[in-house]
CSV table of C-alpha atoms in Angstrom, one decimal:
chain,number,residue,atom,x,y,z
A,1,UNK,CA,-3.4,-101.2,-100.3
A,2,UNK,CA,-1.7,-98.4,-99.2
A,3,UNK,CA,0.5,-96.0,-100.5
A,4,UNK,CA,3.5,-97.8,-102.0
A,5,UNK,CA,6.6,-96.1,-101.1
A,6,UNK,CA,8.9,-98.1,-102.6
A,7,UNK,CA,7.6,-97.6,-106.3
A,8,UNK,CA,6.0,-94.4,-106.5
A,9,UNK,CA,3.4,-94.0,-109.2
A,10,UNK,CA,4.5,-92.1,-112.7
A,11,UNK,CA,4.0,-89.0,-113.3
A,12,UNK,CA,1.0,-90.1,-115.7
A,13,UNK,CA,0.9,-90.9,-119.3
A,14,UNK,CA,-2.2,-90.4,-121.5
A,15,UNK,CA,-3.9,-93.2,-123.2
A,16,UNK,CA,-3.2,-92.8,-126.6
A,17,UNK,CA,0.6,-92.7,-125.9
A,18,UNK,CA,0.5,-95.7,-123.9
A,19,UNK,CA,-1.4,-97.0,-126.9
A,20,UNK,CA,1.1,-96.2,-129.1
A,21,UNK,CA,4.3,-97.8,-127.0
A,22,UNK,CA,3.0,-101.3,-126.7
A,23,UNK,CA,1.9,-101.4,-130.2
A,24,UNK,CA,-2.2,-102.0,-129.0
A,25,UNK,CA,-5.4,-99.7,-130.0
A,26,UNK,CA,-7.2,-97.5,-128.4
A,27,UNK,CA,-10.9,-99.0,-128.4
A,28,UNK,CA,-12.2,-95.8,-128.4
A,29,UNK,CA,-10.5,-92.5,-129.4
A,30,UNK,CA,-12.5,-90.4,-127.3
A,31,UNK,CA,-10.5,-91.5,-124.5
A,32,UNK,CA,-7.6,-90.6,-125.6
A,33,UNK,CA,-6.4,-87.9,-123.0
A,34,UNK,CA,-7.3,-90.3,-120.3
A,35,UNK,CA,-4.1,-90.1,-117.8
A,36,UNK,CA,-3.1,-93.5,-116.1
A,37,UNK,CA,-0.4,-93.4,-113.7
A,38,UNK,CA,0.2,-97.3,-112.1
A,39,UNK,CA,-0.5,-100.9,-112.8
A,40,UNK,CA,-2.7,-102.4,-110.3
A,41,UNK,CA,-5.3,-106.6,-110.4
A,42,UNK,CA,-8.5,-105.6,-111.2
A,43,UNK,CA,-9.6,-106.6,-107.9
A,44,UNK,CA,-8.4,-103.5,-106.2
A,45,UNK,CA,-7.6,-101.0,-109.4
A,46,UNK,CA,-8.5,-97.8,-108.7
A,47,UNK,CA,-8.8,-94.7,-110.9
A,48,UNK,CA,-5.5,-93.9,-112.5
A,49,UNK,CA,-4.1,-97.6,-112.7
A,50,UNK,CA,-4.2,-100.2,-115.7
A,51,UNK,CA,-5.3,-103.6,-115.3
A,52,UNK,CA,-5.6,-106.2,-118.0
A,53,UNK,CA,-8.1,-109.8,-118.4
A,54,UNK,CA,-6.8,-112.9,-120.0
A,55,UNK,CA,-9.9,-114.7,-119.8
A,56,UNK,CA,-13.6,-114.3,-118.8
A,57,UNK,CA,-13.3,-115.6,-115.5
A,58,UNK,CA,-12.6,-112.1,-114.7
A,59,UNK,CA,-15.9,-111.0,-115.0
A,60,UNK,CA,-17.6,-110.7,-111.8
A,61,UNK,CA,-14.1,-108.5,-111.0
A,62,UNK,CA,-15.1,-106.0,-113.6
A,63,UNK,CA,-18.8,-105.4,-112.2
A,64,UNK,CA,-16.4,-103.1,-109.0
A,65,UNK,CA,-13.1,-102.3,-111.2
A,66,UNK,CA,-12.5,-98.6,-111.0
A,67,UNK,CA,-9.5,-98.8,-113.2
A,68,UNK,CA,-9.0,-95.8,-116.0
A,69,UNK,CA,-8.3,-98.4,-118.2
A,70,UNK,CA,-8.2,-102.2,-119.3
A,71,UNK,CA,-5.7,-104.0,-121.7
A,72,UNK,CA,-7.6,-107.1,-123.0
A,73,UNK,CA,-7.9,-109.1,-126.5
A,74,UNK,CA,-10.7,-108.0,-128.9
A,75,UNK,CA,-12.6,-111.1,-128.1
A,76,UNK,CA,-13.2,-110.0,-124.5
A,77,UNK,CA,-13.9,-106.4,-124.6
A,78,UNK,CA,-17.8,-107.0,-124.1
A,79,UNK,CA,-16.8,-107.6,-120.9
A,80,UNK,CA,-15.6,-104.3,-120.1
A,81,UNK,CA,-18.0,-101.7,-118.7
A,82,UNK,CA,-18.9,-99.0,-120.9
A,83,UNK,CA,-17.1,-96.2,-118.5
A,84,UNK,CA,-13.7,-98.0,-118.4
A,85,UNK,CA,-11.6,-97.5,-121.7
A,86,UNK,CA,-10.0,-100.3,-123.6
A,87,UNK,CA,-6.7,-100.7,-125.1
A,88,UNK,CA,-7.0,-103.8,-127.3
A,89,UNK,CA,-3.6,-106.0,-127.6
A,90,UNK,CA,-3.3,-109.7,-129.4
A,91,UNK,CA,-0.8,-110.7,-126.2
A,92,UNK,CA,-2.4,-108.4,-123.0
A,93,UNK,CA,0.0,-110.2,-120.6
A,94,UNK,CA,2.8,-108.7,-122.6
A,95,UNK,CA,1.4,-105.5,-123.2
A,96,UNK,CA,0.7,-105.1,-119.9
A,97,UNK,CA,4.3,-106.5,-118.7
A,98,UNK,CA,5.2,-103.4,-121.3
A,99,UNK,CA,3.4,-101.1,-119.4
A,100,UNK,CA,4.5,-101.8,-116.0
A,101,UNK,CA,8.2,-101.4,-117.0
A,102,UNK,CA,7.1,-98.0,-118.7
A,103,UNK,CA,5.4,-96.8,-115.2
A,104,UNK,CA,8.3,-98.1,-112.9
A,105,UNK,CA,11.6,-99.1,-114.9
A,106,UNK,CA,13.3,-99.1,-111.3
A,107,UNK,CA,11.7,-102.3,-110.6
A,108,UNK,CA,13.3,-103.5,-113.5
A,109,UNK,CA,16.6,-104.4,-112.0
A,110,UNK,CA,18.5,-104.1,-108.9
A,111,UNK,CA,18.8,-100.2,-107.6
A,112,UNK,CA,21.8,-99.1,-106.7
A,113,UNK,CA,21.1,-98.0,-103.1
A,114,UNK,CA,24.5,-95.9,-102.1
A,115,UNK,CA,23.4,-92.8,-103.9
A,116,UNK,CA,26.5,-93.8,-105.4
A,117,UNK,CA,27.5,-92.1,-108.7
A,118,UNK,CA,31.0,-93.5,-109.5
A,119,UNK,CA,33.3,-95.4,-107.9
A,120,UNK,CA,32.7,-95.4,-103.5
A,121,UNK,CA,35.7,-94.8,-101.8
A,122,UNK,CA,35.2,-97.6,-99.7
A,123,UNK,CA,35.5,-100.3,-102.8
A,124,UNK,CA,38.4,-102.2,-103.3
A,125,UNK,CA,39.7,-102.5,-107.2
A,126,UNK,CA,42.4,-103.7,-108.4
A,127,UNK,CA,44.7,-101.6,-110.4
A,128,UNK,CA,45.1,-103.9,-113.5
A,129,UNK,CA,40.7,-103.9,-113.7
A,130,UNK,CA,39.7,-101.9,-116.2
A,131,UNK,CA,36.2,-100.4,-115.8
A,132,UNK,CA,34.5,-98.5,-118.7
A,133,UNK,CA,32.8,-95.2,-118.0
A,134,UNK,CA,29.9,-94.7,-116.2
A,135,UNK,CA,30.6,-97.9,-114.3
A,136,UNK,CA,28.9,-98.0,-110.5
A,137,UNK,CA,30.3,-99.4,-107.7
A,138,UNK,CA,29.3,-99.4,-104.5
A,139,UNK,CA,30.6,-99.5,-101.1
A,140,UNK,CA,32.5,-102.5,-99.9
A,141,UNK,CA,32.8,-104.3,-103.2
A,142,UNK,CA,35.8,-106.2,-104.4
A,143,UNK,CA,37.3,-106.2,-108.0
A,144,UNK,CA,39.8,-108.6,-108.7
A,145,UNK,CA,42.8,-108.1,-110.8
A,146,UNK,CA,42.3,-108.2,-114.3
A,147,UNK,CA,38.7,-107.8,-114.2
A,148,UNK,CA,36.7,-106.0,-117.2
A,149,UNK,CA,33.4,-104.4,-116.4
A,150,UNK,CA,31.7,-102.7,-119.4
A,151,UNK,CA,29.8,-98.9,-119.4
A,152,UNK,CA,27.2,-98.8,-117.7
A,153,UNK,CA,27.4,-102.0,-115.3
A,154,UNK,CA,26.1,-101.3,-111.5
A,155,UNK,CA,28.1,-103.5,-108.9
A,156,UNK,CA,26.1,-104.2,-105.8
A,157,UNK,CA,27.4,-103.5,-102.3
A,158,UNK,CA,29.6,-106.4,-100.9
A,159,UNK,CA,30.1,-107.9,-104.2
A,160,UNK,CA,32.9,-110.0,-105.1
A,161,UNK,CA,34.0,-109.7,-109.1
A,162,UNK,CA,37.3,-112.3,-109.5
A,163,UNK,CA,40.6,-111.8,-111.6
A,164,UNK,CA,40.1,-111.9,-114.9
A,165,UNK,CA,36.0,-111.8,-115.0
A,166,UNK,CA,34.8,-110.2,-118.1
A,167,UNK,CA,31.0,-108.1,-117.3
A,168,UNK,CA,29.6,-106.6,-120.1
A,169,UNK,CA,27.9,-103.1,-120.6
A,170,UNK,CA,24.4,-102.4,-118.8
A,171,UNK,CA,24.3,-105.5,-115.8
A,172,UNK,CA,23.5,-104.7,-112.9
A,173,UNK,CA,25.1,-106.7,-110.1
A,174,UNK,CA,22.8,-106.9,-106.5
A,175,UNK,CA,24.4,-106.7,-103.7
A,176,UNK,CA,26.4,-109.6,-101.9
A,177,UNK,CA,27.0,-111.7,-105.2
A,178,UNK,CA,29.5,-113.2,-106.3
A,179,UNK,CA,31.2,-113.9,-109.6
A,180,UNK,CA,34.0,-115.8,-110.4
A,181,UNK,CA,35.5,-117.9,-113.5
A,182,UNK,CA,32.6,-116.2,-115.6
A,183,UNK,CA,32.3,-114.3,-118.8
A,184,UNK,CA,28.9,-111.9,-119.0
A,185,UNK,CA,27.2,-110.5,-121.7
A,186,UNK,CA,25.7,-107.4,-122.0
A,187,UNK,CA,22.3,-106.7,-119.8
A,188,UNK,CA,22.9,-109.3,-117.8
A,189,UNK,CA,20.8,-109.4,-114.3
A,190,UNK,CA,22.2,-110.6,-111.2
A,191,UNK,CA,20.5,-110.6,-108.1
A,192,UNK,CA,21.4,-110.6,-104.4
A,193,UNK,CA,23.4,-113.6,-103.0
A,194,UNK,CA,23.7,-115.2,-106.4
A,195,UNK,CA,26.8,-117.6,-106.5
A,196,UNK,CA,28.5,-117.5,-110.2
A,197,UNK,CA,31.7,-119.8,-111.4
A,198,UNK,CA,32.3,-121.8,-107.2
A,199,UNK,CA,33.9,-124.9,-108.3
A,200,UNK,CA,30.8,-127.8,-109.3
A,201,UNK,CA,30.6,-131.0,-107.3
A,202,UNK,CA,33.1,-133.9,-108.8
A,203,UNK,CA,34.7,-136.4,-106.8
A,204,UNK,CA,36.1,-139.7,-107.9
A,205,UNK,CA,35.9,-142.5,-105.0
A,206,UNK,CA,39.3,-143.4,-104.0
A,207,UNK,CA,41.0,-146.2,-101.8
A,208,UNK,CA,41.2,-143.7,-98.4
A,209,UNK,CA,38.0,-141.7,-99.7
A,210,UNK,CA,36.8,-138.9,-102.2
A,211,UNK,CA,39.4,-137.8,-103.9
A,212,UNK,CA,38.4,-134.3,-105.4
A,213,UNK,CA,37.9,-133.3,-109.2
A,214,UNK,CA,39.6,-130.0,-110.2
A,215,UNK,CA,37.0,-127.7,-111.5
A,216,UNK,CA,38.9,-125.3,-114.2
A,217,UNK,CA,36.0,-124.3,-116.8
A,218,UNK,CA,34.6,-121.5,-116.8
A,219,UNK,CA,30.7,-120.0,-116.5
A,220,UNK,CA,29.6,-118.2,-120.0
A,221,UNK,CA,26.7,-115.8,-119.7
A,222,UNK,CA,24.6,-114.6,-122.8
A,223,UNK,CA,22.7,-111.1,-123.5
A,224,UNK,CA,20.1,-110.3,-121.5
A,225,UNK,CA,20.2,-112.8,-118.8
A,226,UNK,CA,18.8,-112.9,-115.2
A,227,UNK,CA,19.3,-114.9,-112.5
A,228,UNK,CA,17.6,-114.5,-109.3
A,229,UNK,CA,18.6,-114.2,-105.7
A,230,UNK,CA,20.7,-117.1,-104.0
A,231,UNK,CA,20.5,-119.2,-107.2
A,232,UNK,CA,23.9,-120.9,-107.5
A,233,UNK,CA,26.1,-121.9,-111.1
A,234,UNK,CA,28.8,-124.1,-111.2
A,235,UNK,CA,31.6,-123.3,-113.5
A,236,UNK,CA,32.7,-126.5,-115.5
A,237,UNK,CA,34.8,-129.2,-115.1
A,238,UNK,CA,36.7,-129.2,-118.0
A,239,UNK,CA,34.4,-128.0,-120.6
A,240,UNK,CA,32.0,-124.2,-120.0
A,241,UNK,CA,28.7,-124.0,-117.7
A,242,UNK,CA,26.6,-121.7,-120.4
A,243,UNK,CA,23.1,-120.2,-120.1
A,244,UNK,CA,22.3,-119.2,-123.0
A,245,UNK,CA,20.8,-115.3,-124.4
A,246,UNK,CA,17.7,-114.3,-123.2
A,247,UNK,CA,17.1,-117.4,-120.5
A,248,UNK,CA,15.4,-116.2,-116.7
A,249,UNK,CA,16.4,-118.1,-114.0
A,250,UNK,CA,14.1,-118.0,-110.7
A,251,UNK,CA,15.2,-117.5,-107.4
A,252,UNK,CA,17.1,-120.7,-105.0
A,253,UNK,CA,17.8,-122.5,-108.6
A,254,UNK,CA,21.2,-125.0,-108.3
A,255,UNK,CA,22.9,-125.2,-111.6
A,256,UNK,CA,25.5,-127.8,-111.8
A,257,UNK,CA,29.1,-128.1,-113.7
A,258,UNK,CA,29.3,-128.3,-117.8
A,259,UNK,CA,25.3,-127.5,-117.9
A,260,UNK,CA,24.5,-126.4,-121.1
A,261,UNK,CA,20.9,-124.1,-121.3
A,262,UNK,CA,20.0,-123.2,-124.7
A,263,UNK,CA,18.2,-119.7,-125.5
A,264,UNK,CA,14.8,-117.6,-123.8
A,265,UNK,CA,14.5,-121.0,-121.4
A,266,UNK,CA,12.4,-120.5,-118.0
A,267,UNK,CA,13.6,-122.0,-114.6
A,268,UNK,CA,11.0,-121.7,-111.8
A,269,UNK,CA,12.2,-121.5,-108.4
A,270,UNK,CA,14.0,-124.6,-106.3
A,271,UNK,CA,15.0,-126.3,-109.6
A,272,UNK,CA,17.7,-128.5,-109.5
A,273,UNK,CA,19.9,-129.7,-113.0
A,274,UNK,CA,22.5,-131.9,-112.5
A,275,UNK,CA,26.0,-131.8,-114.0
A,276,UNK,CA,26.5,-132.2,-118.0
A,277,UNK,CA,22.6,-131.9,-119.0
A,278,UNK,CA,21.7,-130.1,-121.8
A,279,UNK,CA,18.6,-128.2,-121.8
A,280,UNK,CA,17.2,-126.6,-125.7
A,281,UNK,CA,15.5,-123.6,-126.4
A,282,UNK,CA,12.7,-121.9,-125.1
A,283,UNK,CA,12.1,-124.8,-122.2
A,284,UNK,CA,9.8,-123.9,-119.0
A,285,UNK,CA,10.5,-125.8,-116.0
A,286,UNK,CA,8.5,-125.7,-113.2
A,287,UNK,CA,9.4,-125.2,-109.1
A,288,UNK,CA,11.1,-127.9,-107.8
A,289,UNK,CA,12.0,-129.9,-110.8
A,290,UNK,CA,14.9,-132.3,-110.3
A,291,UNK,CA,16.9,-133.1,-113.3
A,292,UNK,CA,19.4,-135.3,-114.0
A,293,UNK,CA,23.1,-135.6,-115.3
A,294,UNK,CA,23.7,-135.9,-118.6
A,295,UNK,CA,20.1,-136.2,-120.1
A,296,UNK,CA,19.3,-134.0,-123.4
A,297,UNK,CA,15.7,-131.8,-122.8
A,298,UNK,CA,14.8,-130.9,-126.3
A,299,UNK,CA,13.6,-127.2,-127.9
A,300,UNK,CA,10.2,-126.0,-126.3
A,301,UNK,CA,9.7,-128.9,-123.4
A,302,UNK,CA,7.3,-127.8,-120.5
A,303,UNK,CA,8.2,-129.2,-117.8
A,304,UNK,CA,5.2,-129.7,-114.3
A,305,UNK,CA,6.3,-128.8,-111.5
A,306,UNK,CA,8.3,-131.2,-108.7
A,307,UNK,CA,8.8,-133.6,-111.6
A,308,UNK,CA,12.0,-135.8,-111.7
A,309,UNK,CA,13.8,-136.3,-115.2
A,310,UNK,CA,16.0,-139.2,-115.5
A,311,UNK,CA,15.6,-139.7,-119.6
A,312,UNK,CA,16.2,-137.4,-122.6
A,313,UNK,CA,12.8,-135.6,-123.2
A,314,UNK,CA,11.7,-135.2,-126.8
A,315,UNK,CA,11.6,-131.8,-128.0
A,316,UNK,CA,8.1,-129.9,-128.1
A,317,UNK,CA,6.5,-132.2,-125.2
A,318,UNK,CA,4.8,-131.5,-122.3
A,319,UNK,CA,5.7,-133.9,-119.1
A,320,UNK,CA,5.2,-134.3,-115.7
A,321,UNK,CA,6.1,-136.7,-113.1
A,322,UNK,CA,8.4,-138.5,-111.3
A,323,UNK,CA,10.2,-140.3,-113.3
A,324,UNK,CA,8.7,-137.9,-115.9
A,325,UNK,CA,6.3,-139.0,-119.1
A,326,UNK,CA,3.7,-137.4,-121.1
A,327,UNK,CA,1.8,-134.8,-119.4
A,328,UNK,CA,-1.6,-136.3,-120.2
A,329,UNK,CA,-0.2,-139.9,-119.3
A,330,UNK,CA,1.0,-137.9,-116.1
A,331,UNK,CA,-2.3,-136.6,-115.2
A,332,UNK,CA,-4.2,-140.1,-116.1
A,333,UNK,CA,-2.1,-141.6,-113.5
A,334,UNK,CA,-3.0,-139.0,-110.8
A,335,UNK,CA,-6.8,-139.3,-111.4
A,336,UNK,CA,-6.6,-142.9,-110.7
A,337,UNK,CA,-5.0,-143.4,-107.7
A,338,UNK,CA,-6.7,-140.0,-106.4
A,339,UNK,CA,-10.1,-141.9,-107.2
A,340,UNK,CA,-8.2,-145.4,-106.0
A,341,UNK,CA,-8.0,-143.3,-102.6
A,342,UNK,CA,-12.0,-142.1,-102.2
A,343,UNK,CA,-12.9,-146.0,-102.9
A,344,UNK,CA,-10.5,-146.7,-100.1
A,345,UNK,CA,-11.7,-144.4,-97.9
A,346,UNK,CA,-15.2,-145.4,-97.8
A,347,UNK,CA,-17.3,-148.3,-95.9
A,348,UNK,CA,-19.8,-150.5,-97.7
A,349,UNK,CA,-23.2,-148.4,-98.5
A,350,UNK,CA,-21.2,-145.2,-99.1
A,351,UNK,CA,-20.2,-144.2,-95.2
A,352,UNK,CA,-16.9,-142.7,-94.9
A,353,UNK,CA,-14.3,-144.3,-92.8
A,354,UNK,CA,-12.7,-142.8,-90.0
């Protein structure tokens, strides 16, 4: 690939260092001056970038790797050729997640684009906001009255913060979202064209038509959050939309009104929750997942991709499916019609139809 000029390499860091930051050993301390620079697959990693291996499916990959080093579990560091040095970590994904963010920390979060410093003249705040120092805003943002944003907060270009929105310290707010009704913690991550605290969808049928629910929760927003571009939370009805510390939330994600998602949970792409479901902790939900109102997912649930959940899912389970059930029920189900379908498709004495 060629030169990348929208994350430039680092300026190098020697091995042992590295070694030293993500809490992994050096294999071998003679390689300790080794320089590394990038983060790069092992298919293409050339000298100065760091790969890692998971698993030895990799191998035939590491026969061409020209990597200066590799990040892998002690298990699998036969695998590396003698010339390539080895850092040895219990979690390599993590490690090398660690080292990535150590090469290029402005792929981290949304970069504030401007060249803006302060405040751009071209913002509009109102007086009664109060904005701690070193907050960043950018040209053609809007800051409604009453509004706190803590130190260190970046708000995007063409954002919209509403009266009486609390931000805490060190978010970063991409360009063209828009926040209202919400209360943010601290680190929070908000990406382009996110939609925070609209009104959610309630209507009660009436004698000439819909007759429309007033909306007049709020959205509450724990440490460390992300959310990803276009992804769209409801504030609540009566009660609070909250996403709890820690949780990532995927790109294109619909979050309805009074949704409660406990701590560190995942949310894949295209995922839709329906009002008043409560999700646990540390739950992975796969792209596409449809999820109903009002259901409970318990702590730890893995959730397959495009699955539909209509029931309360028992914490600690794996499921898949539409409607959802175990995952190895799940998969049963889709060897047998899948075999159902060859048996179908073929003419006495083993011929294939057309």
């Amino acid at each position: 690939m060629e030169q990348n000029v929208f994350f430039l390499p680092h300026e190098g860091l020697k091995l042992a260092e590295l070694a030293e930051f993500l809490g992994a050993e050096l294999a071998n301390p003679d390689h300790a001056d080794v320089v590394v620079r990038s983060v790069a697959p092992i298919s293409r990693a050339r000298a100065g970038d760091i790969c890692y291996i998971l698993s030895r499916r990799n191998r035939d990959e590491l026969a061409t790797c020209e990597a200066s080093a590799v990040i892998c579990d002690k298990a699998l560091a036969d695998l590396i050729p003698p010339h390539i040095p080895v850092i040895l970590s219990s979690n390599p994904h993590a490690a090398f997640a660690m080292a990535g963010g150590l090469f290029y920390p402005a792929a981290l979060r949304p970069v504030v684009f401007s060249g803006e410093s302060e405040i751009a003249p071209s913002a509009v705040i109102d007086p009664s906001a109060k904005l701690e120092k070193g907050v960043i805003v950018e040209p053609m943002a809007v800051i409604g009255a009453h509004a706190e944003i803590g130190e260190g907060t970046r708000i995007g270009a063409h954002s919209i913060i509403g009266p009486n929105v609390k931000i805490g310290r060190d978010c970063s707010i991409a360009a063209g979202a828009s926040i209202l009704c919400a209360l943010l913690g601290n680190g929070v991550i908000i990406h382009n064209g996110a939609r925070i605290g609209q009104d959610g969808f309630g209507y009660a049928p009436g004698p000439r038509g819909m007759i429309k629910i007033v909306q007049i929760g709020r959205v509450i927003i724990q440490d460390n959050v992300e959310i990803g571009a276009n992804t769209t939370i409801d504030r609540g009805a009566m009660d609070d939309t909250v996403i709890g510390e820690g949780t990532k939330i995927d790109n294109q994600v619909q979050i309805g009104h009074n949704v409660q998602i406990g701590r560190h949970c995942a949310i894949v792409a295209q995922v839709g929750i329906a009002g008043s479901a409560k999700i646990g902790n540390g739950v992975q939900i796969g792209g596409q997942v449809g999820i109903k109102g009002h259901v409970t997912i318990g702590d730890g649930v893995q959730i397959a991709a495009k699955s539909g959940i209509m029931t309360d899912l028992a914490a600690g389970g794996q499921y898949g499916g539409t409607p959802a059930r175990p995952l190895n029920d799940y998969l049963r189900d889709v060897a047998q019609q899948m075999s159902k379908t060859k048996l179908r498709g073929k003419k006495p004495g083993g011929e294939q139809n057309d």
